[in-house]
């Protein structure tokens, strides 16, 4: 008898499932509205989620004939998904991607639309300089909305208690680390398991040691600039020196980004080097947001770099698939929605806008406005290594950085291996 | 009924759906991968035919270090066969003897097999966490602070740290197979042995184990093949890191295809995994056959 009831119950759920499936399909077909599908990584857990939703809502209001079907995926899985989608030619109308080396094969594959002629209309609002990372072979392939940069986040309360000034040079940073270590506080929280987090510090120090021109030439393999250079070596040595001074917590190799951020937000670690997006998390997720401060990454060599040189730049990109049935509309939407996201994300205090601010921003949360203040006065932007480099180089770079941290290779071996890798894919 | 079974056309009609699915989902992709493995292809633009160069690179390119991943898989296979299976066999023999709460223990040991690997991975991530993990907390509590480690973040311990949950996860699976085998051994044999004065150890060793050899053979094949294609748990726990310390062929394949955009190269790894699984499955069968003769 029990079995019978169970099988009936199972039958019912299955039928219900099938019926529910049919029902949903009917719904989306109804009405004369045309649908544009859009993919992004702004899942509900992402602090950009509501900015996207608002941006889409605003777009739909302004364009009543079109409906945006918004689908989100987890960051790491999305990188895999989007590559497969390009390979299989199954792209949605509009999709999120990363600028720089990551999307270069997409542009080359001829499956995404060139946007130059659509961009004309928005030239005054979106500076051309912001679109450097979406331009391949002189042609524009994507729109962008935010300008994330690497920053040094620190705990004001801890700094004050230990009489530490905000470090402006590497030597001051090293000094601060030593003082904090003595006081029994983790100086810098970071994740080496998610190696890009350590990369935020390493890339920043490299930029502040070599300067933007030299670094970009080395990474983009221009002007015969090799990565095997005393300035690059310096930053690699600095990372090792910081580690030896006890700057990082012992288990950093086993912690993910989330696990590393939490102690900082809880006030147990003094510093965290990461992208400006942490400003949004500090505003929303920490117990006492007044305890936190933000500053540019300290300068290693003041002959080559200043506090105004930043690692980062507009990398978040919206592209349009050539296979889209409503290509014209989708191209325009890629800019309209990007503009809306830029505005909403800034107003919510979760990101730094790439578009000109032509609205009232007096209510923007402190930390985000502070970062925006830094970026508007920036001298230069250099995209992060793992975004700027093409996939193979980027992968190798993260691997080498991890080995540098664990002591598997010396700083000298590190810069040599980086130079060899960059040469091998020239 | 009998007439349907003798009707070749009817047989064909009934087999066809499964056969089509099998061919489309398994056989065709294998041949496609074999073709891709001969290309220098990033997965998006058009590939270039380069013959067997990918396979040559696989064994010569130090940045890939494929031999290391194979070695890791072999270590896992050895642990599976010589540690996991004996534990499973022991549990199966004890449970099949009809101890109290037989069904209860059977279910308990089988639970890890039912839970998704990702969930188990998350569980073990928490156990291994260097700051608040169960393992380090336990070591500290019993005064072994010296042994406290970043288990998954240390190159020396990462591989062992991922092998333990993998072994633990599938003990129940092999136990169930062996348990079913032990249960199907005819009662007359064990009873006859008992009358002849054999101890329960002797019964297990001389009567039951020889009887369930086919099941053991199957378990060994599953354990070895499973070791060569293991992926999910390692992907969740370390993703092959740190610095390739826990890399196995399948995680290498994923990082080649989706991390480095080398679709052709990654396909070559896939083909080698398939080939190795076939070779080991057939090889193990042979070894057991020789023993039987």
mmCIF file of N, CA and C in Angstrom, chain A residues 80 83-84 86-87 105-106 108-109 111 193 249-251 253-255 259 391-392 395-396 399 402-403 406, chain B residues 42-45 63 125 129-132 150 153-155 236-238 242-244 255 258-262:
data_model
loop_
_atom_site.group_PDB
_atom_site.id
_atom_site.type_symbol
_atom_site.label_atom_id
_atom_site.label_comp_id
_atom_site.label_asym_id
_atom_site.label_seq_id
_atom_site.Cartn_x
_atom_site.Cartn_y
_atom_site.Cartn_z
ATOM 1 N N UNK A 80 33.404 29.827 -17.757
ATOM 2 C CA UNK A 80 33.351 28.608 -18.549
ATOM 3 C C UNK A 80 32.173 28.650 -19.508
ATOM 4 N N UNK A 83 32.514 31.000 -22.577
ATOM 5 C CA UNK A 83 33.430 30.490 -23.600
ATOM 6 C C UNK A 83 32.764 29.391 -24.422
ATOM 7 N N UNK A 84 32.045 28.498 -23.730
ATOM 8 C CA UNK A 84 31.359 27.436 -24.467
ATOM 9 C C UNK A 84 30.298 28.033 -25.372
ATOM 10 N N UNK A 86 30.261 30.941 -26.827
ATOM 11 C CA UNK A 86 30.868 31.532 -28.020
ATOM 12 C C UNK A 86 31.239 30.416 -28.994
ATOM 13 N N UNK A 87 31.830 29.336 -28.450
ATOM 14 C CA UNK A 87 32.249 28.223 -29.304
ATOM 15 C C UNK A 87 31.056 27.615 -30.022
ATOM 16 N N UNK A 105 39.651 36.674 -27.753
ATOM 17 C CA UNK A 105 39.209 35.642 -28.703
ATOM 18 C C UNK A 105 37.766 35.824 -29.157
ATOM 19 N N UNK A 106 36.916 36.428 -28.306
ATOM 20 C CA UNK A 106 35.521 36.650 -28.715
ATOM 21 C C UNK A 106 35.493 37.606 -29.902
ATOM 22 N N UNK A 108 37.902 38.246 -31.931
ATOM 23 C CA UNK A 108 38.530 37.623 -33.103
ATOM 24 C C UNK A 108 37.633 36.580 -33.750
ATOM 25 N N UNK A 109 36.778 35.949 -32.938
ATOM 26 C CA UNK A 109 35.950 34.871 -33.472
ATOM 27 C C UNK A 109 34.895 35.399 -34.441
ATOM 28 N N UNK A 111 32.038 36.627 -33.704
ATOM 29 C CA UNK A 111 30.680 36.310 -33.281
ATOM 30 C C UNK A 111 30.048 37.427 -32.460
ATOM 31 N N UNK A 193 44.654 31.035 -2.102
ATOM 32 C CA UNK A 193 43.922 29.986 -2.806
ATOM 33 C C UNK A 193 43.216 30.626 -4.009
ATOM 34 N N UNK A 249 48.234 36.195 7.203
ATOM 35 C CA UNK A 249 47.933 35.145 8.170
ATOM 36 C C UNK A 249 48.467 33.808 7.661
ATOM 37 N N UNK A 250 48.732 32.896 8.599
ATOM 38 C CA UNK A 250 49.406 31.646 8.256
ATOM 39 C C UNK A 250 48.655 30.823 7.222
ATOM 40 N N UNK A 251 47.348 30.778 7.329
ATOM 41 C CA UNK A 251 46.586 29.872 6.470
ATOM 42 C C UNK A 251 46.146 30.457 5.151
ATOM 43 N N UNK A 253 47.104 30.363 2.229
ATOM 44 C CA UNK A 253 47.084 29.487 1.053
ATOM 45 C C UNK A 253 45.844 28.609 1.024
ATOM 46 N N UNK A 254 45.184 28.453 2.167
ATOM 47 C CA UNK A 254 44.023 27.570 2.208
ATOM 48 C C UNK A 254 42.702 28.309 2.282
ATOM 49 N N UNK A 255 42.751 29.640 2.215
ATOM 50 C CA UNK A 255 41.518 30.413 2.370
ATOM 51 C C UNK A 255 41.025 30.937 1.030
ATOM 52 N N UNK A 259 36.478 33.809 2.678
ATOM 53 C CA UNK A 259 36.991 33.486 4.009
ATOM 54 C C UNK A 259 38.042 34.485 4.471
ATOM 55 N N UNK A 391 44.489 34.481 -21.853
ATOM 56 C CA UNK A 391 44.187 33.412 -20.894
ATOM 57 C C UNK A 391 45.413 32.600 -20.473
ATOM 58 N N UNK A 392 46.219 32.180 -21.454
ATOM 59 C CA UNK A 392 47.307 31.272 -21.110
ATOM 60 C C UNK A 392 48.333 31.960 -20.198
ATOM 61 N N UNK A 395 46.870 32.590 -16.650
ATOM 62 C CA UNK A 395 46.856 31.383 -15.845
ATOM 63 C C UNK A 395 48.228 31.092 -15.255
ATOM 64 N N UNK A 396 49.224 31.206 -16.107
ATOM 65 C CA UNK A 396 50.595 30.933 -15.675
ATOM 66 C C UNK A 396 51.033 31.953 -14.619
ATOM 67 N N UNK A 399 49.695 31.108 -11.278
ATOM 68 C CA UNK A 399 50.394 29.940 -10.777
ATOM 69 C C UNK A 399 51.770 30.329 -10.200
ATOM 70 N N UNK A 402 51.542 32.224 -6.940
ATOM 71 C CA UNK A 402 51.276 31.314 -5.827
ATOM 72 C C UNK A 402 52.579 30.652 -5.366
ATOM 73 N N UNK A 403 53.384 30.233 -6.358
ATOM 74 C CA UNK A 403 54.659 29.595 -6.014
ATOM 75 C C UNK A 403 55.612 30.580 -5.342
ATOM 76 N N UNK A 406 54.477 30.761 -1.739
ATOM 77 C CA UNK A 406 54.774 29.599 -0.900
ATOM 78 C C UNK A 406 56.273 29.358 -0.779
ATOM 79 N N UNK B 42 41.484 27.153 -29.827
ATOM 80 C CA UNK B 42 41.148 27.823 -28.571
ATOM 81 C C UNK B 42 39.678 27.638 -28.209
ATOM 82 N N UNK B 43 38.942 26.874 -29.017
ATOM 83 C CA UNK B 43 37.535 26.633 -28.707
ATOM 84 C C UNK B 43 36.599 27.624 -29.360
ATOM 85 N N UNK B 44 37.125 28.725 -29.876
ATOM 86 C CA UNK B 44 36.255 29.753 -30.450
ATOM 87 C C UNK B 44 36.555 30.031 -31.916
ATOM 88 N N UNK B 45 37.806 30.361 -32.205
ATOM 89 C CA UNK B 45 38.168 30.617 -33.601
ATOM 90 C C UNK B 45 38.390 29.276 -34.303
ATOM 91 N N UNK B 63 55.393 22.921 -18.324
ATOM 92 C CA UNK B 63 54.378 23.778 -17.720
ATOM 93 C C UNK B 63 53.069 23.019 -17.542
ATOM 94 N N UNK B 125 35.794 21.184 3.550
ATOM 95 C CA UNK B 125 36.461 22.487 3.548
ATOM 96 C C UNK B 125 36.414 23.081 4.948
ATOM 97 N N UNK B 129 39.508 23.879 7.470
ATOM 98 C CA UNK B 129 39.787 25.311 7.570
ATOM 99 C C UNK B 129 40.897 25.595 8.581
ATOM 100 N N UNK B 130 41.906 26.361 8.161
ATOM 101 C CA UNK B 130 43.067 26.560 9.049
ATOM 102 C C UNK B 130 42.730 27.321 10.332
ATOM 103 N N UNK B 131 41.717 28.160 10.325
ATOM 104 C CA UNK B 131 41.430 28.972 11.507
ATOM 105 C C UNK B 131 40.456 28.319 12.475
ATOM 106 N N UNK B 132 39.318 27.888 11.946
ATOM 107 C CA UNK B 132 38.300 27.358 12.856
ATOM 108 C C UNK B 132 37.920 25.918 12.521
ATOM 109 N N UNK B 150 47.892 24.123 7.400
ATOM 110 C CA UNK B 150 46.928 24.583 6.403
ATOM 111 C C UNK B 150 46.769 23.428 5.439
ATOM 112 N N UNK B 153 46.177 24.008 1.821
ATOM 113 C CA UNK B 153 46.984 25.062 1.232
ATOM 114 C C UNK B 153 48.470 24.745 1.233
ATOM 115 N N UNK B 154 48.836 23.605 1.762
ATOM 116 C CA UNK B 154 50.240 23.241 1.839
ATOM 117 C C UNK B 154 50.520 22.188 0.773
ATOM 118 N N UNK B 155 51.561 22.420 -0.031
ATOM 119 C CA UNK B 155 51.850 21.488 -1.128
ATOM 120 C C UNK B 155 52.110 20.073 -0.630
ATOM 121 N N UNK B 236 36.227 20.981 -5.953
ATOM 122 C CA UNK B 236 35.646 21.771 -4.871
ATOM 123 C C UNK B 236 36.692 22.114 -3.808
ATOM 124 N N UNK B 237 37.523 21.128 -3.453
ATOM 125 C CA UNK B 237 38.436 21.330 -2.325
ATOM 126 C C UNK B 237 39.632 22.207 -2.674
ATOM 127 N N UNK B 238 40.324 21.909 -3.779
ATOM 128 C CA UNK B 238 41.559 22.652 -4.063
ATOM 129 C C UNK B 238 41.654 23.134 -5.502
ATOM 130 N N UNK B 242 47.508 23.618 -4.189
ATOM 131 C CA UNK B 242 48.327 24.766 -4.558
ATOM 132 C C UNK B 242 49.511 24.357 -5.415
ATOM 133 N N UNK B 243 49.756 25.158 -6.448
ATOM 134 C CA UNK B 243 50.863 24.887 -7.369
ATOM 135 C C UNK B 243 50.826 23.447 -7.876
ATOM 136 N N UNK B 244 49.653 22.989 -8.319
ATOM 137 C CA UNK B 244 49.468 21.662 -8.932
ATOM 138 C C UNK B 244 49.686 20.501 -7.970
ATOM 139 N N UNK B 255 41.339 22.972 -16.571
ATOM 140 C CA UNK B 255 42.092 24.225 -16.534
ATOM 141 C C UNK B 255 42.717 24.517 -17.901
ATOM 142 N N UNK B 258 39.298 25.576 -20.138
ATOM 143 C CA UNK B 258 38.573 26.783 -19.754
ATOM 144 C C UNK B 258 39.450 27.840 -19.094
ATOM 145 N N UNK B 259 40.600 27.424 -18.558
ATOM 146 C CA UNK B 259 41.494 28.412 -17.975
ATOM 147 C C UNK B 259 42.432 28.988 -19.022
ATOM 148 N N UNK B 260 43.012 28.103 -19.817
ATOM 149 C CA UNK B 260 44.021 28.569 -20.758
ATOM 150 C C UNK B 260 43.521 28.643 -22.194
ATOM 151 N N UNK B 261 42.249 28.322 -22.419
ATOM 152 C CA UNK B 261 41.693 28.363 -23.775
ATOM 153 C C UNK B 261 42.420 27.435 -24.741
ATOM 154 N N UNK B 262 42.846 26.271 -24.258
ATOM 155 C CA UNK B 262 43.495 25.330 -25.176
ATOM 156 C C UNK B 262 42.613 24.103 -25.318
#
